[in-house]
Coordinates of C-alpha atoms in Angstrom, one line a residue:
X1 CA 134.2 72.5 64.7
X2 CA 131.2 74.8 63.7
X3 CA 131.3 77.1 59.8
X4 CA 132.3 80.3 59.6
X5 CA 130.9 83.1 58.1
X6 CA 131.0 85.4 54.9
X7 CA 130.2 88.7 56.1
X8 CA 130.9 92.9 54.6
X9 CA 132.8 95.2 56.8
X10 CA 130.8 97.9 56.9
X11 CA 133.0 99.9 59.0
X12 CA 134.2 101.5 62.0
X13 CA 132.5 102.9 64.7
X14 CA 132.1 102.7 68.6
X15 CA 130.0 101.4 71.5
X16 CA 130.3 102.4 75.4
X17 CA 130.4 99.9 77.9
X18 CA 127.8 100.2 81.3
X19 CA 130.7 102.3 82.6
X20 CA 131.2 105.0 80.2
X21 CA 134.3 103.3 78.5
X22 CA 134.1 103.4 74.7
X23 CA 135.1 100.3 72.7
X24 CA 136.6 101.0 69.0
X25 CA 134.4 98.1 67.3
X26 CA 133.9 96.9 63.0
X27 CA 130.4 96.7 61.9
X28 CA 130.4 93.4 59.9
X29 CA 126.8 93.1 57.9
X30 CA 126.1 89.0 57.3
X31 CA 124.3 89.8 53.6
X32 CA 121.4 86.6 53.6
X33 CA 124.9 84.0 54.2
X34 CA 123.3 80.7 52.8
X35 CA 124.6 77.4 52.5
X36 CA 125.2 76.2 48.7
X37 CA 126.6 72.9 49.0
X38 CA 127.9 69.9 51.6
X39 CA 131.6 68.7 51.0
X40 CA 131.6 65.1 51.8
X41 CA 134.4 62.9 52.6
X42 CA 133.1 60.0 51.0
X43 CA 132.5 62.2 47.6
X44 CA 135.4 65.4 48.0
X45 CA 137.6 63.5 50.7
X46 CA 136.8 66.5 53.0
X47 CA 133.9 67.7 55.4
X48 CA 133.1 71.2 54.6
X49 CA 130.4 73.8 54.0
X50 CA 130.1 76.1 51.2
X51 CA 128.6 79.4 51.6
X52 CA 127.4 81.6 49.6
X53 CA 126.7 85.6 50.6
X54 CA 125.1 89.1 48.7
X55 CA 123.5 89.4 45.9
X56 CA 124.8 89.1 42.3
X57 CA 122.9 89.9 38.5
X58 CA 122.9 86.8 36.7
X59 CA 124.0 88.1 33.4
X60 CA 127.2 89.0 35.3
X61 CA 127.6 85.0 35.1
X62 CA 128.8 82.6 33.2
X63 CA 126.5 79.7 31.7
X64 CA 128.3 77.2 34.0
X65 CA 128.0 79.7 37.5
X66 CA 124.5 80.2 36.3
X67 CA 123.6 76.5 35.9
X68 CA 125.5 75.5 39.2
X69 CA 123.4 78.1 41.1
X70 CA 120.0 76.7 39.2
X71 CA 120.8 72.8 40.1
X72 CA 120.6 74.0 43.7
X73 CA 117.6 76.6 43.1
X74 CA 119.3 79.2 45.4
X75 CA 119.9 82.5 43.7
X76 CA 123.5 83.9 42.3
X77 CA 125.7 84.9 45.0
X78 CA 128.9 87.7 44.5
X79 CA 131.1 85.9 47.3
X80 CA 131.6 82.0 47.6
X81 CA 134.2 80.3 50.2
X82 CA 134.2 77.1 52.0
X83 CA 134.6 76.7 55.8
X84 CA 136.0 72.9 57.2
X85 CA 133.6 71.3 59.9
X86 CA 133.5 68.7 61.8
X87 CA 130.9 65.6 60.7
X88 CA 127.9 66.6 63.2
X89 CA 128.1 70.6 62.2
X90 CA 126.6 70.3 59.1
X91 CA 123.8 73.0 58.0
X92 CA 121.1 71.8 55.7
X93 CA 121.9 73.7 52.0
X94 CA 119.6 76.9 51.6
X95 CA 119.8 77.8 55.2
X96 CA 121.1 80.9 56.1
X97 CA 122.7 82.1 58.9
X98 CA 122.1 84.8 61.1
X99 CA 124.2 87.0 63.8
X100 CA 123.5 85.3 66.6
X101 CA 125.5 82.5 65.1
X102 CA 128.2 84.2 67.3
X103 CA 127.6 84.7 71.1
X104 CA 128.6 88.0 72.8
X105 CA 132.2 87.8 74.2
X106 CA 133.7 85.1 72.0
X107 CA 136.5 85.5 70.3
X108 CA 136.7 85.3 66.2
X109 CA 139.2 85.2 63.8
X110 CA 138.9 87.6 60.4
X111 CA 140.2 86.8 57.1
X112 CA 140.3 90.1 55.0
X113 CA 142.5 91.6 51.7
X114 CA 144.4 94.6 53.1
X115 CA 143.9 98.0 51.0
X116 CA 146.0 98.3 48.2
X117 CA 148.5 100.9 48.8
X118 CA 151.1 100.3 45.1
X119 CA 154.5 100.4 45.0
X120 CA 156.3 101.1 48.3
X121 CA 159.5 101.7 49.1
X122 CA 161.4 100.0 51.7
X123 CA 160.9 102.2 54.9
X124 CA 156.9 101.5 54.5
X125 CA 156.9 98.6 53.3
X126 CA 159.8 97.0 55.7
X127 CA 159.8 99.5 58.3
X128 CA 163.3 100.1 57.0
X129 CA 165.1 102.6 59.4
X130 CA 166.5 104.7 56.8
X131 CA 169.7 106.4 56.1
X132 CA 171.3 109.4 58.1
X133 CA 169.5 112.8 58.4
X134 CA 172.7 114.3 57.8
X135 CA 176.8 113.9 57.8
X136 CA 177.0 113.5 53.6
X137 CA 174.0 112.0 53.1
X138 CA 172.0 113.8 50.4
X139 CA 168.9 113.2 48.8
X140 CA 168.8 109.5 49.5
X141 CA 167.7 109.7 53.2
X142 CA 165.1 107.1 52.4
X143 CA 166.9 104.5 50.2
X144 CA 167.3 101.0 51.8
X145 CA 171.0 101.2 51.2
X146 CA 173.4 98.1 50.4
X147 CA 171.8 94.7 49.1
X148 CA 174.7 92.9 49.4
X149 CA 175.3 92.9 45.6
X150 CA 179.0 94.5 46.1
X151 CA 182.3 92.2 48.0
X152 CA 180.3 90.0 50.2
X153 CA 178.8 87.9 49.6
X154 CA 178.7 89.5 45.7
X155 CA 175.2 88.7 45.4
X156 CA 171.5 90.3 46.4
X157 CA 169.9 86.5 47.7
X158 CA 166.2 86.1 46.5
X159 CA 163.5 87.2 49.2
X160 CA 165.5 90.3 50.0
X161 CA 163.2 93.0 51.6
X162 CA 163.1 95.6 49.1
X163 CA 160.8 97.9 47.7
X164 CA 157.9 96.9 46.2
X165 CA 154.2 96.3 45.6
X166 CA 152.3 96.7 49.3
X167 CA 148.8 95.3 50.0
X168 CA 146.2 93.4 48.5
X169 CA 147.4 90.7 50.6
X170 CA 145.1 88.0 52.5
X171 CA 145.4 89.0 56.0
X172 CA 143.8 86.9 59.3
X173 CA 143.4 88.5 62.4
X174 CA 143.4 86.3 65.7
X175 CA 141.4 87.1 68.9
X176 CA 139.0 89.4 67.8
X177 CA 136.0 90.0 70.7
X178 CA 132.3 90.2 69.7
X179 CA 130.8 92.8 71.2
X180 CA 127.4 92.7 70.1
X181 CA 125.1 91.1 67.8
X182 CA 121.8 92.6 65.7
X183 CA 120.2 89.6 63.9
X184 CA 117.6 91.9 62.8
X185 CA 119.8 94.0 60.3
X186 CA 122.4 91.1 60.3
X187 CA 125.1 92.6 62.1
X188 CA 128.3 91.2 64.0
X189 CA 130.5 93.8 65.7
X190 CA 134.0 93.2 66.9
X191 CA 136.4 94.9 68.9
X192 CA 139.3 96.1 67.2
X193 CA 140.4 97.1 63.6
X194 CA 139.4 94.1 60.2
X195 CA 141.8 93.7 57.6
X196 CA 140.4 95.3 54.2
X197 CA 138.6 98.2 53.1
X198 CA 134.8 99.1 53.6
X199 CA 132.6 96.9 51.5
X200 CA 135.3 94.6 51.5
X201 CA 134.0 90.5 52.1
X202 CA 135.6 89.3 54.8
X203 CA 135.5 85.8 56.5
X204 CA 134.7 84.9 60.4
X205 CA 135.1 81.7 62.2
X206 CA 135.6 80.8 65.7
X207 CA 138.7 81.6 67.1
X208 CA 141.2 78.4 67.0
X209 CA 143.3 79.5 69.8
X210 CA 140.5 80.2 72.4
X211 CA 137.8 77.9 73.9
X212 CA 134.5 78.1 72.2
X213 CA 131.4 79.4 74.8
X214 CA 129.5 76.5 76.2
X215 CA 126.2 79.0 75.2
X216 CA 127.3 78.8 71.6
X217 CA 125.0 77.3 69.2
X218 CA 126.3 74.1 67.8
X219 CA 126.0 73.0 65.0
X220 CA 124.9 77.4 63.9
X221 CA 122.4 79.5 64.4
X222 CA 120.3 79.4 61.2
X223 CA 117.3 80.0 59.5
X224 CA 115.5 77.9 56.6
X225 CA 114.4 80.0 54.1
X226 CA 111.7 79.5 51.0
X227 CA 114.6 78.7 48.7
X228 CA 116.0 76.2 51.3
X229 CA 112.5 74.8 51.4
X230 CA 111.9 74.2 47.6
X231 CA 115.3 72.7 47.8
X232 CA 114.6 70.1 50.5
X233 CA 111.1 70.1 51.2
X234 CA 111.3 68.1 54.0
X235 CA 113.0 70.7 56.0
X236 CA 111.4 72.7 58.9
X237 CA 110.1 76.2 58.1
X238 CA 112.1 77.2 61.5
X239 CA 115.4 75.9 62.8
X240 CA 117.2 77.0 65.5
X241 CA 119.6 74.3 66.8
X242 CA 121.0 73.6 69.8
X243 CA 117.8 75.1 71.8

């Protein structure tokens, strides 16, 4: 199982296909993705990688986040997350990783906060039907009607659909196709519409319910950078595994 990504919708656009078809795609921008830390299972009882993307002012930080990001000699990042992998998919800390870390045609799963939309009532939040246009129904057309609060069964039963706050909520979309790749500017685009709004961090891993390309580089496609070299000297100035 290979790591994910932490990557910024940029946004929508479109790309035509050798036959003049257009494909709806989201421009996702990988902003210098590194690896912070391994997760272990002899030390965190897990096997993981924590990444680390886009740029953030360190007296934004607290003394800890700022000491925690020292220790590693890797500089402040504004989005952390941790993606599981298996035990030979590790990345060596300070890499980053680049585009091509996804092959054209595979399918992804995104991980996104929707837009905030406030309080909703129950026909857009619910997709409520509504009450009559007409026939003595006035001014309430869009009121969710009876909670059940009256005869039977005298009670409104918690988790009722009613209305409410609507979005902000972490949202994964499945089966996603990548269309094309620009490692040079650091860009991923996939078919299809990303949960959140532009500028928004969204997460990419391989899809889990379709087969992984036998062309995809395993364990990533990544790049050792100065950082990742004062880090562990020992490291190649170039890595490109699985060539």
């Amino acid at each position: 199982m290979r790591s994910g990504v932490i990557a910024q919708k940029v946004g929508m656009t479109r790309v035509f296909t050798d036959a003049g078809e257009h494909v709806p795609v989201t421009v996702l921008r990988l902003a210098q993705c590194q690896v912070l830390r391994h997760r272990t299972k002899d030390k965190d009882g897990y096997v993981a990688l924590q990444l680390g993307s886009g740029p953030r002012r360190a007296g934004n930080m607290s003394k800890a986040d700022r000491g925690s990001f020292a220790k590693i000699n890797i500089e402040p990042k504004r989005k952390v997350a941790e993606f599981r992998v298996s035990d030979d998919a590790l990345i060596p800390v300070g890499a980053e990783i680049t585009a091509d870390h996804f092959v054209v045609g595979q399918f992804v799963d995104v991980t996104g906060t929707s837009i905030g939309k406030g309080f909703a009532g129950g026909m857009k939040r619910w997709n409520f039907g509504g009450l009559r246009a007409s026939h003595g129904v006035s001014i309430s057309h869009r009121s969710i009607g009876g909670t059940g609060g009256r005869q039977d069964p005298g009670k409104t039963f918690k988790g009722k659909k009613m209305p409410g706050h609507l979005g902000v909520d972490r949202v994964t979309t499945l089966n996603l196709k990548v269309v094309q790749t620009d490692v040079e500017r650091g860009l991923v685009l996939v078919e299809g519409a990303v949960p959140g709004s532009k500028n928004g961090w969204i997460l990419v891993r391989d899809a889990i319910k379709k087969a992984l390309p036998k062309d995809a580089p395993k364990p990533g496609k990544f790049r050792v950078t100065e950082e990742a070299t004062a880090a562990a000297p020992a490291a190649p100035t170039e890595t490109q595994a699985g060539a």
